[in-house]
Short mmCIF file of N, CA and C in Angstrom, two decimals:
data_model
loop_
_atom_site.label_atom_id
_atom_site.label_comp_id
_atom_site.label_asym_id
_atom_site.label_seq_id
_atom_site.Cartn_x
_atom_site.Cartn_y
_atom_site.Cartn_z
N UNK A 1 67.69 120.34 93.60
CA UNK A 1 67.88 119.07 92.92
C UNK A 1 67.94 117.95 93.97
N UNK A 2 67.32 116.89 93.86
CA UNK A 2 67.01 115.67 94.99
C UNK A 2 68.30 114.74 94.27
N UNK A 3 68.90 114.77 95.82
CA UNK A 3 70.45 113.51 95.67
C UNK A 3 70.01 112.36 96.13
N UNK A 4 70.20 111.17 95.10
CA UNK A 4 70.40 109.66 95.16
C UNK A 4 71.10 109.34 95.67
N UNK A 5 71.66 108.82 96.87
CA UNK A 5 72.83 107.41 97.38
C UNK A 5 72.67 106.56 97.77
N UNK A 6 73.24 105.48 96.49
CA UNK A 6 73.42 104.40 97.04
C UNK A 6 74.67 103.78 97.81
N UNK A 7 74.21 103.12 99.15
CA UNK A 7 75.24 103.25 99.90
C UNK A 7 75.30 101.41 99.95
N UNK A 8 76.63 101.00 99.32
CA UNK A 8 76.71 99.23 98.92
C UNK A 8 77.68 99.22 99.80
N UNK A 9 77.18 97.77 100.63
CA UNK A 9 78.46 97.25 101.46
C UNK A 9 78.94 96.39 100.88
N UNK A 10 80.06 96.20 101.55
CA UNK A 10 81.32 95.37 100.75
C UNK A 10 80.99 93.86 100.75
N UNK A 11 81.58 93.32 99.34
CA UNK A 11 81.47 91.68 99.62
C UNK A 11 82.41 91.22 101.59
N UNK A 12 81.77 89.71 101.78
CA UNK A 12 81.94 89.36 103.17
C UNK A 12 83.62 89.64 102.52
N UNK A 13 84.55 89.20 103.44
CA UNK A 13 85.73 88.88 103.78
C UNK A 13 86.17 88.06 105.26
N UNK A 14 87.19 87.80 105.54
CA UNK A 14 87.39 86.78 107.15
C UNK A 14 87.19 87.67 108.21
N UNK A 15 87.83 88.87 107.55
CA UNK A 15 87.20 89.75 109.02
C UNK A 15 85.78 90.09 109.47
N UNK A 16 84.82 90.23 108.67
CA UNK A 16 83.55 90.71 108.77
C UNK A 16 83.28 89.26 109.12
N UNK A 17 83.17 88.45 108.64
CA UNK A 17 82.66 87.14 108.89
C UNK A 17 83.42 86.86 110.42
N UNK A 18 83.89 86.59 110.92
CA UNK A 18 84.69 86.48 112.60
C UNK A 18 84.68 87.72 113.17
N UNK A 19 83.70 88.38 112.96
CA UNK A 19 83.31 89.88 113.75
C UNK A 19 84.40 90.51 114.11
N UNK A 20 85.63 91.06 113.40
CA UNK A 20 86.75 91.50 114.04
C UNK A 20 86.93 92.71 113.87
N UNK A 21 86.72 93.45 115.04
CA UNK A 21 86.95 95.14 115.21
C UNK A 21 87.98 95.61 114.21
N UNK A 22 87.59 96.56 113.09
CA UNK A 22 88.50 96.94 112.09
C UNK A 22 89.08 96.25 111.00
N UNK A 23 89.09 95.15 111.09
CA UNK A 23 89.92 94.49 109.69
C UNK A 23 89.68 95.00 108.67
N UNK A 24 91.05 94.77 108.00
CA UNK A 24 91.28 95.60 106.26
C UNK A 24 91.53 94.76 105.74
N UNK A 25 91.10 93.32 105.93
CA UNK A 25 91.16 92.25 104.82
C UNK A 25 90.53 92.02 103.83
N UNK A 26 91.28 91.18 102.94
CA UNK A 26 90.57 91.21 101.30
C UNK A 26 89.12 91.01 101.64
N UNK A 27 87.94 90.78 100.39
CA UNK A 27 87.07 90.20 100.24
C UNK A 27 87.56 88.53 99.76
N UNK A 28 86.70 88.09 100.19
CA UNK A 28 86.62 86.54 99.94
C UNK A 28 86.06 86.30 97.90
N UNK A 29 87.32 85.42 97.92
CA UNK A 29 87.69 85.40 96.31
C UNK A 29 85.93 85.01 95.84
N UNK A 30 84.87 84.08 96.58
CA UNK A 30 83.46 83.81 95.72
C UNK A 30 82.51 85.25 96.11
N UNK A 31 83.04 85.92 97.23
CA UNK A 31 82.31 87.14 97.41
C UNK A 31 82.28 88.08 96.40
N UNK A 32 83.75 88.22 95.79
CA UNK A 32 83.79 88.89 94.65
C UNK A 32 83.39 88.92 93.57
N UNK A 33 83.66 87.76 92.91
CA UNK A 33 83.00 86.95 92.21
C UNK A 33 81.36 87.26 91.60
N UNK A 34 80.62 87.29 93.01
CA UNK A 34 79.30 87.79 93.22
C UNK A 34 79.13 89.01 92.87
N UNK A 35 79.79 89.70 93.28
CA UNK A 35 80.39 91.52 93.27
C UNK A 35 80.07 91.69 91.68
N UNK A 36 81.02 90.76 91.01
CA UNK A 36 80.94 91.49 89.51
C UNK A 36 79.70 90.73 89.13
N UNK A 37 79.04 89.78 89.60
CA UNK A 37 77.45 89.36 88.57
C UNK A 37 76.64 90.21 89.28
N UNK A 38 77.21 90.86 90.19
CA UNK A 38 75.94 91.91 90.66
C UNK A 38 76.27 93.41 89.70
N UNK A 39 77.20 93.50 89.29
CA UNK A 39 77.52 94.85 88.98
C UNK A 39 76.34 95.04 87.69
N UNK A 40 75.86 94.26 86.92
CA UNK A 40 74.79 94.40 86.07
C UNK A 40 72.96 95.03 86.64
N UNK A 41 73.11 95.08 88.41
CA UNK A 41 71.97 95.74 89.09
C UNK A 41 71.96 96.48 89.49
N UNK A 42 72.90 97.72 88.95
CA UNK A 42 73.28 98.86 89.77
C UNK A 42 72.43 99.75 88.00
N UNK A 43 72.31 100.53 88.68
CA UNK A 43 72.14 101.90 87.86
C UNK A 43 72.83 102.49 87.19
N UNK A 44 73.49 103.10 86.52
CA UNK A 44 74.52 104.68 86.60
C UNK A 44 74.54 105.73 87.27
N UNK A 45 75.76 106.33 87.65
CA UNK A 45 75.66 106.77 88.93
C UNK A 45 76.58 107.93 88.12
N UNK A 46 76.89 108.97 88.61
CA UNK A 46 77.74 109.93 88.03
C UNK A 46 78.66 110.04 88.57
N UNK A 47 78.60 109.76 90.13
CA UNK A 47 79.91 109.59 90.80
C UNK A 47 79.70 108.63 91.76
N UNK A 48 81.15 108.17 92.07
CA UNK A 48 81.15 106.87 93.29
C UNK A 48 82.35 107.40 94.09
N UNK A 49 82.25 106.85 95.29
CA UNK A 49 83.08 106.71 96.42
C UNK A 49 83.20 105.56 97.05
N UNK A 50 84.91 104.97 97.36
CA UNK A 50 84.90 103.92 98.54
C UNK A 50 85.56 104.57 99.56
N UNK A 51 84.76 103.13 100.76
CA UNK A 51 85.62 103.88 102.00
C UNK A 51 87.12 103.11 101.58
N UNK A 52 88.15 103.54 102.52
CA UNK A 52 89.64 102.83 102.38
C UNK A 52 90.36 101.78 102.42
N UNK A 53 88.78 101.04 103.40
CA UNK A 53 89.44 99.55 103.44
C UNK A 53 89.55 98.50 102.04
N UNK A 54 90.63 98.03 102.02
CA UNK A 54 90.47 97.25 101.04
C UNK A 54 89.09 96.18 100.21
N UNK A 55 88.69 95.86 101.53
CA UNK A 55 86.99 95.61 101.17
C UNK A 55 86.19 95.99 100.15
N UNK A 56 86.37 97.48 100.93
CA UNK A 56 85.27 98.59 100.32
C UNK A 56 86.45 98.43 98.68
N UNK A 57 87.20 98.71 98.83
CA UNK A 57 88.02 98.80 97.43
C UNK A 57 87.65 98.45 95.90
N UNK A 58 88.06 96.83 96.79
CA UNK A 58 87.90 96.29 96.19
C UNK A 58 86.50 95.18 95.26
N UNK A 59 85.43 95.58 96.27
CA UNK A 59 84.32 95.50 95.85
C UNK A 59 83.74 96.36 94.54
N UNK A 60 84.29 97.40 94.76
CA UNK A 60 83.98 99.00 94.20
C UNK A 60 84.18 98.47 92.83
N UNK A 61 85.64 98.19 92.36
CA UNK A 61 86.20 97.39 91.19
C UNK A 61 85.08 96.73 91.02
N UNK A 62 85.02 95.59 91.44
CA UNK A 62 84.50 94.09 90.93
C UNK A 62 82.91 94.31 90.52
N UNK A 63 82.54 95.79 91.34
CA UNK A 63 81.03 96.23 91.33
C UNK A 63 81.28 97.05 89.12
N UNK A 64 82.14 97.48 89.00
CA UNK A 64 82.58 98.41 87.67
C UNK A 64 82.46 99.73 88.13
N UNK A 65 82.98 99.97 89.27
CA UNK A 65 82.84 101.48 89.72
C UNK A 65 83.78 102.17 89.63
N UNK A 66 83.65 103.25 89.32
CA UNK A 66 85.11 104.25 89.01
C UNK A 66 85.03 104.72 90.23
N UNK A 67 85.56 104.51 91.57
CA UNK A 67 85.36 105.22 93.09
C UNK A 67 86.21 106.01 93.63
N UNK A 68 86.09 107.08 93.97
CA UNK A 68 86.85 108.09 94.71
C UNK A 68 87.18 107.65 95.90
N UNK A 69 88.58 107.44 96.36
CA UNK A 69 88.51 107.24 98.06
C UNK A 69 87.99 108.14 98.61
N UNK A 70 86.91 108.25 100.00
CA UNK A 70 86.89 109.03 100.67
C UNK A 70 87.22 108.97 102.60
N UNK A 71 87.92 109.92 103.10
CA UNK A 71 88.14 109.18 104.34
C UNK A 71 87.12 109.49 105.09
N UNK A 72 86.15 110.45 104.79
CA UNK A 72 84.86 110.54 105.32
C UNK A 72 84.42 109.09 105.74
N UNK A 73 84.46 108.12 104.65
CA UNK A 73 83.77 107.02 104.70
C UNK A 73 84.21 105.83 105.05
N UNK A 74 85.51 106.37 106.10
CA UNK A 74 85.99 105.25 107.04
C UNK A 74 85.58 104.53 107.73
N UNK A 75 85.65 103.13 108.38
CA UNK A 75 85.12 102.84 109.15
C UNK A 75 85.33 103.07 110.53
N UNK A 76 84.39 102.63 111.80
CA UNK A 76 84.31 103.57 112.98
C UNK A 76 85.80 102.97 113.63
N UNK A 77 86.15 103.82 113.97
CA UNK A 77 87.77 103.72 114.83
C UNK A 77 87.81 103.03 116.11
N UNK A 78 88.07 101.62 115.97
CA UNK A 78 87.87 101.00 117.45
C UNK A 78 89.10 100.95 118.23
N UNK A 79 90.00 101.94 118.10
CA UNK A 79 91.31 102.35 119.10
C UNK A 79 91.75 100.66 118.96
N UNK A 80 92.46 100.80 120.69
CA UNK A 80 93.28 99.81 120.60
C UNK A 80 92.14 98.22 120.46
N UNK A 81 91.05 98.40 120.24
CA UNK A 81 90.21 96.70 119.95
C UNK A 81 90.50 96.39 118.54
N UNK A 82 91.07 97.56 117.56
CA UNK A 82 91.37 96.97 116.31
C UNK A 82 92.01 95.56 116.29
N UNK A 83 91.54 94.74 115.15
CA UNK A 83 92.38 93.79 115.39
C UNK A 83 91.72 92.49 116.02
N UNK A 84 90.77 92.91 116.88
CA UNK A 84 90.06 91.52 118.00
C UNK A 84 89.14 91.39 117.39
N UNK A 85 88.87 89.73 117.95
CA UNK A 85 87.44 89.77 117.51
C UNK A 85 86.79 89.99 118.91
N UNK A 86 85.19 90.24 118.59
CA UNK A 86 84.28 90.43 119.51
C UNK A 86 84.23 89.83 120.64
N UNK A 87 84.27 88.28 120.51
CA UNK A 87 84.39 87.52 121.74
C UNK A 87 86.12 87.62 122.74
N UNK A 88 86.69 88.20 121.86
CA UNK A 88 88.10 88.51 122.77
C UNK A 88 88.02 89.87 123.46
N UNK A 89 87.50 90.78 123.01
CA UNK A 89 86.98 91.72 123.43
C UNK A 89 86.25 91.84 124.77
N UNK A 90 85.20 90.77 124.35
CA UNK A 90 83.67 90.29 125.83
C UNK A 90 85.15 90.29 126.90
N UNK A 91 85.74 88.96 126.45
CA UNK A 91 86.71 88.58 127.46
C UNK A 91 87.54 89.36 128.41
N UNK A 92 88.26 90.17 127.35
CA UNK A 92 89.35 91.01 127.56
C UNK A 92 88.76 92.38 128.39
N UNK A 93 87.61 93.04 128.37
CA UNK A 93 87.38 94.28 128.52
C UNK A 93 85.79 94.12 128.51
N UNK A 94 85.12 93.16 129.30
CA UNK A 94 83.41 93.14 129.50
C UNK A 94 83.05 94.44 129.83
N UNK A 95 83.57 95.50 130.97
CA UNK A 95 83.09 96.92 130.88
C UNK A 95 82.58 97.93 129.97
N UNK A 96 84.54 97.82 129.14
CA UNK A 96 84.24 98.49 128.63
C UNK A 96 83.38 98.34 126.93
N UNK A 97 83.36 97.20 126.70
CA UNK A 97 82.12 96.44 125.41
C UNK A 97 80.89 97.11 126.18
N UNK A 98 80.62 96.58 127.11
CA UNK A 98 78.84 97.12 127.98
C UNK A 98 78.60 98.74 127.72
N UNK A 99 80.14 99.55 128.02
CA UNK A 99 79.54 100.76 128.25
C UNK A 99 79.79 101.33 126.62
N UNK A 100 80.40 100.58 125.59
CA UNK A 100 80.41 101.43 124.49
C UNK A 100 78.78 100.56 123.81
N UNK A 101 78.59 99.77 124.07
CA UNK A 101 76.88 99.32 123.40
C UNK A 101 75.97 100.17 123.95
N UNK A 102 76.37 100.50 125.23
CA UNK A 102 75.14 101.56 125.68
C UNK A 102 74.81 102.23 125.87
N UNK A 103 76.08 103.30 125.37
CA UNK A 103 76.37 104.86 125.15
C UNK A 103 76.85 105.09 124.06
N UNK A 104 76.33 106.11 123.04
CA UNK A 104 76.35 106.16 122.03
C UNK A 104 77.75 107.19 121.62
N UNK A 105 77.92 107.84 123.13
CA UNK A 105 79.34 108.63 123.00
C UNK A 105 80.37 107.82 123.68
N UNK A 106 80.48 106.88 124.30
CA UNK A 106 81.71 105.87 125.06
C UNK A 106 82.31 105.69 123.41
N UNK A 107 83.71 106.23 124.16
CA UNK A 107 84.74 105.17 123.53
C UNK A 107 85.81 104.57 124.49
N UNK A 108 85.25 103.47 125.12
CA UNK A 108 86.52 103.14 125.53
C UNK A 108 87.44 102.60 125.18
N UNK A 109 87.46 102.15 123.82
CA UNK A 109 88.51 101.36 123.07
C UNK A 109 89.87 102.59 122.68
N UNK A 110 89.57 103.73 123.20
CA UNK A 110 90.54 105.10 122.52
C UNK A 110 90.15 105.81 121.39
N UNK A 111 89.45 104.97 120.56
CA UNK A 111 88.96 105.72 119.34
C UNK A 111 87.61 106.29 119.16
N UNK A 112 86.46 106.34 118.21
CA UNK A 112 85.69 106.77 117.68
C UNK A 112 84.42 106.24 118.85
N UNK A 113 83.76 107.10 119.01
CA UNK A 113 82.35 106.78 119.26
C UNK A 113 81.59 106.82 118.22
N UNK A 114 80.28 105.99 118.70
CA UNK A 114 79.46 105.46 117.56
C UNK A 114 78.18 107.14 117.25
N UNK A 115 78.95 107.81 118.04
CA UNK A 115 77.80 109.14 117.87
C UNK A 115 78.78 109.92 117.14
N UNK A 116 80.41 110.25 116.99
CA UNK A 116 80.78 110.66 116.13
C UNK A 116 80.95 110.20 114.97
N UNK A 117 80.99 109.09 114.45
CA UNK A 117 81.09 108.29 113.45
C UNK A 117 79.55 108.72 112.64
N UNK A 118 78.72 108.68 113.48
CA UNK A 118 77.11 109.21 113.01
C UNK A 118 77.35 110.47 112.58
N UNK A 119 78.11 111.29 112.94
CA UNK A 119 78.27 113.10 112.84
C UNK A 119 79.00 113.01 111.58
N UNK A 120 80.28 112.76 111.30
CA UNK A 120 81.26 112.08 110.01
C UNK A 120 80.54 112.04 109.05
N UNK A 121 79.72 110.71 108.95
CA UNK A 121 79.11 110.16 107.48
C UNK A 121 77.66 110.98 107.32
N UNK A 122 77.55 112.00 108.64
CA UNK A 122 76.00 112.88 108.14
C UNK A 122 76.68 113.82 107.65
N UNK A 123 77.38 114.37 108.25
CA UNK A 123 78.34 115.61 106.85
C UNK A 123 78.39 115.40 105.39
N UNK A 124 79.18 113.82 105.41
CA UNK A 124 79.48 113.30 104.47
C UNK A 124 77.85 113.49 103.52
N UNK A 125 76.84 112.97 103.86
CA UNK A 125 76.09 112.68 103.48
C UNK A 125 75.10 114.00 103.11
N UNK A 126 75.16 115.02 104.16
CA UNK A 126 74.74 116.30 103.71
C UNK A 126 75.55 117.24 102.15
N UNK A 127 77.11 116.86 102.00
CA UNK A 127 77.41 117.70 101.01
C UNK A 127 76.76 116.59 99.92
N UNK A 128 76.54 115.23 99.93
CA UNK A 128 75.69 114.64 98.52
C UNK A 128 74.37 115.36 98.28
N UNK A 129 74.10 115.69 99.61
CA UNK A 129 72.89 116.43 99.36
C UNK A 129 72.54 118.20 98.68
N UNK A 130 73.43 118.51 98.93
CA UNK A 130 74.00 120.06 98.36
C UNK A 130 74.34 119.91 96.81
N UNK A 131 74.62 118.00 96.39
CA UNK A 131 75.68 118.27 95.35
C UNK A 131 74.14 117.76 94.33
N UNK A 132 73.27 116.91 94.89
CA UNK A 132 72.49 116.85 94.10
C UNK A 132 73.02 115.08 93.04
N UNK A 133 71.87 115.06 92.47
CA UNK A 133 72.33 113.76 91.49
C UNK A 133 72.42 112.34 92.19
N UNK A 134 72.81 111.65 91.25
CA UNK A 134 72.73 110.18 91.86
C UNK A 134 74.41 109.64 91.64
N UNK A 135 74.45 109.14 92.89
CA UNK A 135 75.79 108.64 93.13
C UNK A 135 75.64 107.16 94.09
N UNK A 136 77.03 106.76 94.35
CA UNK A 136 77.06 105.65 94.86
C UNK A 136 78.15 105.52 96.14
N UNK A 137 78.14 104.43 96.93
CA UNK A 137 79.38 104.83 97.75
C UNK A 137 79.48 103.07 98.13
N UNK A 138 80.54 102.53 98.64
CA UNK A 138 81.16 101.54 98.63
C UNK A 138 81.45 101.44 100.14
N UNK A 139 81.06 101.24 101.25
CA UNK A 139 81.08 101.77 102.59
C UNK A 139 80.95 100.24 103.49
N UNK A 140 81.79 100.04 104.58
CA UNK A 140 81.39 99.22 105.40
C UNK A 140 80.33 99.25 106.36
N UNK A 141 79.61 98.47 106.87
CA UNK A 141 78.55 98.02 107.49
C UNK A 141 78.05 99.39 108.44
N UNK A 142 79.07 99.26 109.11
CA UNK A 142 79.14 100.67 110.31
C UNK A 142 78.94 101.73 109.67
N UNK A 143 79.36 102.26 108.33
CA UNK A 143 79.00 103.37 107.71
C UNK A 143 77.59 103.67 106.77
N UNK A 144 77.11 102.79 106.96
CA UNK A 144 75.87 102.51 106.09
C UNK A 144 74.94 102.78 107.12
N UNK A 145 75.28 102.11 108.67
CA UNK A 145 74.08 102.60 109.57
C UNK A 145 74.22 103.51 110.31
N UNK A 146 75.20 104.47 110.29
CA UNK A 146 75.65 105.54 110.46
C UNK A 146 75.09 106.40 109.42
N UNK A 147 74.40 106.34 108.30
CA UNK A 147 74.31 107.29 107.45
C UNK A 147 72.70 106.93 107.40
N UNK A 148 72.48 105.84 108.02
CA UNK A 148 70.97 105.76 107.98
C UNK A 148 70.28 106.71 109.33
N UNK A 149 71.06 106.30 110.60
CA UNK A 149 70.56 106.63 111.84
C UNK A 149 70.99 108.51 111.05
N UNK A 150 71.99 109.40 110.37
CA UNK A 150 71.67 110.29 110.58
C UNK A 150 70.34 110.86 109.41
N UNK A 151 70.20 110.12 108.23
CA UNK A 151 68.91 110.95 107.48
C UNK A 151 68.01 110.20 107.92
N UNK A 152 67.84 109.35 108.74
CA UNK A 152 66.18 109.39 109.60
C UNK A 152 66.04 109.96 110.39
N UNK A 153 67.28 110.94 111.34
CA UNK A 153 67.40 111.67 112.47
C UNK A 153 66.78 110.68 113.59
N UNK A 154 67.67 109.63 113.30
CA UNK A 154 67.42 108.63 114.68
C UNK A 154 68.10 108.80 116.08
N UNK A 155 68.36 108.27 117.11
CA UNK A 155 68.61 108.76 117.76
C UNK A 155 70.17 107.72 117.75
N UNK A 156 71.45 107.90 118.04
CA UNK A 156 72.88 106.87 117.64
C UNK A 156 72.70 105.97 118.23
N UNK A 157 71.58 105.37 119.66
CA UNK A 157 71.39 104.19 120.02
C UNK A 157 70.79 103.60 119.11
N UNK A 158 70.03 104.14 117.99
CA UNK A 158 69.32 103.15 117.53
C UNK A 158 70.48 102.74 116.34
N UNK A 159 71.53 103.03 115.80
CA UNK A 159 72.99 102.68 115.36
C UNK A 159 73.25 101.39 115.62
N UNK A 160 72.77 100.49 116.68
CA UNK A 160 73.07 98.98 117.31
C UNK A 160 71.72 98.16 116.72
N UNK A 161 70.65 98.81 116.25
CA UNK A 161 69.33 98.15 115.63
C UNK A 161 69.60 97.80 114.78
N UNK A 162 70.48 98.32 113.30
CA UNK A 162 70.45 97.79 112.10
C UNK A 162 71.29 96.91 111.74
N UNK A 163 70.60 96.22 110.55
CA UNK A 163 71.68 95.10 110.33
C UNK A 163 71.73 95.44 108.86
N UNK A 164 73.10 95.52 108.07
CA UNK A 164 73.38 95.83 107.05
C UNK A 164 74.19 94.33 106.43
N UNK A 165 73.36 93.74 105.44
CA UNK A 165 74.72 92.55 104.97
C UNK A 165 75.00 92.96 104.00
N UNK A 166 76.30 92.11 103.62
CA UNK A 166 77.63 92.44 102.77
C UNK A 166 76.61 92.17 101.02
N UNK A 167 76.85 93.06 100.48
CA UNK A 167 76.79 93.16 98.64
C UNK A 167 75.03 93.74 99.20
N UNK A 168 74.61 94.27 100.00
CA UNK A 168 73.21 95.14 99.85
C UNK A 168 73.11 96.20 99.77
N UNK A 169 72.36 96.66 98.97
CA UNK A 169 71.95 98.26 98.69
C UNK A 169 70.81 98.91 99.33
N UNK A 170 71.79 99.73 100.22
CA UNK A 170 70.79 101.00 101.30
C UNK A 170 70.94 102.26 100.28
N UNK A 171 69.84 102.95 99.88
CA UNK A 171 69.04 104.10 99.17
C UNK A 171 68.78 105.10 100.03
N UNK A 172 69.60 106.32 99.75
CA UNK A 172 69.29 107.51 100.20
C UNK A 172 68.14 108.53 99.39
N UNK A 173 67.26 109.19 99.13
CA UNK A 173 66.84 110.11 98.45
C UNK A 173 66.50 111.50 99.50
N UNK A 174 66.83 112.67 98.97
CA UNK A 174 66.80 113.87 99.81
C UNK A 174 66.92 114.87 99.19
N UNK A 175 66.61 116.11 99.84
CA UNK A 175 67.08 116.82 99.71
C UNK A 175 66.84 118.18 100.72
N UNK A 176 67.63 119.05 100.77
CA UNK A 176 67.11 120.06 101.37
C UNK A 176 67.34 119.44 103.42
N UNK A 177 68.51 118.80 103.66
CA UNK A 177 68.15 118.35 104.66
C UNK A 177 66.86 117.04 105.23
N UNK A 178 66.13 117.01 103.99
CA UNK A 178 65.21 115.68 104.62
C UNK A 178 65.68 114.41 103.52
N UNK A 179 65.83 113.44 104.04
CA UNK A 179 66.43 111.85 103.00
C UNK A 179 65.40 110.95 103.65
N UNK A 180 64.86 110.43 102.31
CA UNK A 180 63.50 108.88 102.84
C UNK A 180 65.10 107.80 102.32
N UNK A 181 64.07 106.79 102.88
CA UNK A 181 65.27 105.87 102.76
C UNK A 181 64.51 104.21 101.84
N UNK A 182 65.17 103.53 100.63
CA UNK A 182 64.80 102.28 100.69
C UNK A 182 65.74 101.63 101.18
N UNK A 183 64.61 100.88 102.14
CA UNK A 183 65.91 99.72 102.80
C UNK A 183 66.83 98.54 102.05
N UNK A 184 67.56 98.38 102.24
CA UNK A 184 68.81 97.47 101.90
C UNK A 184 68.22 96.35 101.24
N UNK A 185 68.67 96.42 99.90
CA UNK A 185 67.81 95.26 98.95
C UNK A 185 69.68 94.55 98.72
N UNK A 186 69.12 93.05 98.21
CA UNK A 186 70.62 92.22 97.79
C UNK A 186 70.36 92.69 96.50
N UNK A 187 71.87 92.64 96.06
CA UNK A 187 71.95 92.94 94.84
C UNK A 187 72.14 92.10 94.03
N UNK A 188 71.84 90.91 94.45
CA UNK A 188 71.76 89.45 93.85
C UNK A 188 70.52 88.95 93.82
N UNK A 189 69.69 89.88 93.92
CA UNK A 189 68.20 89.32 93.99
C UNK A 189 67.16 89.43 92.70
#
């Protein structure tokens, strides 16, 4: 049986918008807003999942999704940079920013590399594939190209190529270990 996922990122919020490693802040009250006039371009899905951040959450809602938390579908663990934004980061720790953009296993922040985070959401993404059917998932940015770089069997540098924006729909279809992909359409379009 060939498994559907759609993998929707979350309306913006202040953290995604000020690039800040990890934030679990709301969505932005017109993002949402958007969320539910988009929820009329989604399909039916038999099952849904969000990741934990409130984001993902709460998008999920505003999308009309009945969503399972999953912690599979966390976002990537930036140790102690949680919290910063990017340019405090450059500042604070230029090394170690250089060597986690250019190694796909560096973590120097303490937490997650961007090659395990790829390993995570391809699991994740292999049992949809075992389970068959069409489903949905509610996932931040990082987890969307994490689930792309693993069913194209890209290589985790190419993990820093994609750009995923907030309320777009990335399309999984697969099965059997192979997933084609449609790329990330707005769901306001």
């Amino acid at each position: 049986m060939t498994a559907h996922v759609i993998l929707i990122a979350p309306a913006i919020g202040a953290d995604l918008r000020e690039a800040r490693f990890g934030g679990d802040g709301p969505p932005e009250p017109a993002a949402l807003a958007a969320a539910r006039t988009a929820a009329g371009a989604l399909a039916p899905v038999a099952r849904a999942w969000t990741g934990p951040a409130e984001r993902c959450r709460r998008t999920a809602e505003a999308l009309g999704l009945e969503a399972e938390p999953a912690g599979a579908l966390s976002d990537l663990d930036t140790g102690r940079w949680r919290g910063l934004r990017l340019d405090e980061v450059a500042a604070s720790d230029p090394a170690g920013l250089a060597a986690w953009l250019a190694d796909p296993d560096a973590a120097p922040h303490g937490g997650e590399s961007v090659g395990a985070l790829c390993a995570r959401v391809g699991a994740w993404l292999e049992e949809r594939s075992a389970e068959g059917g069409r489903s949905a998932a509610v996932a931040e940015p990082a987890v969307v190209r994490a689930a792309v770089v693993h069913a194209l069997g890209l290589p985790a540098a190419a993990f820093w190529r994609l750009d995923v924006r907030p309320l777009s729909a990335t399309e999984l279809t697969g099965r059997s270990g192979r997933w084609n992909l449609r790329c990330g359409r707005e769901l306001l379009s």
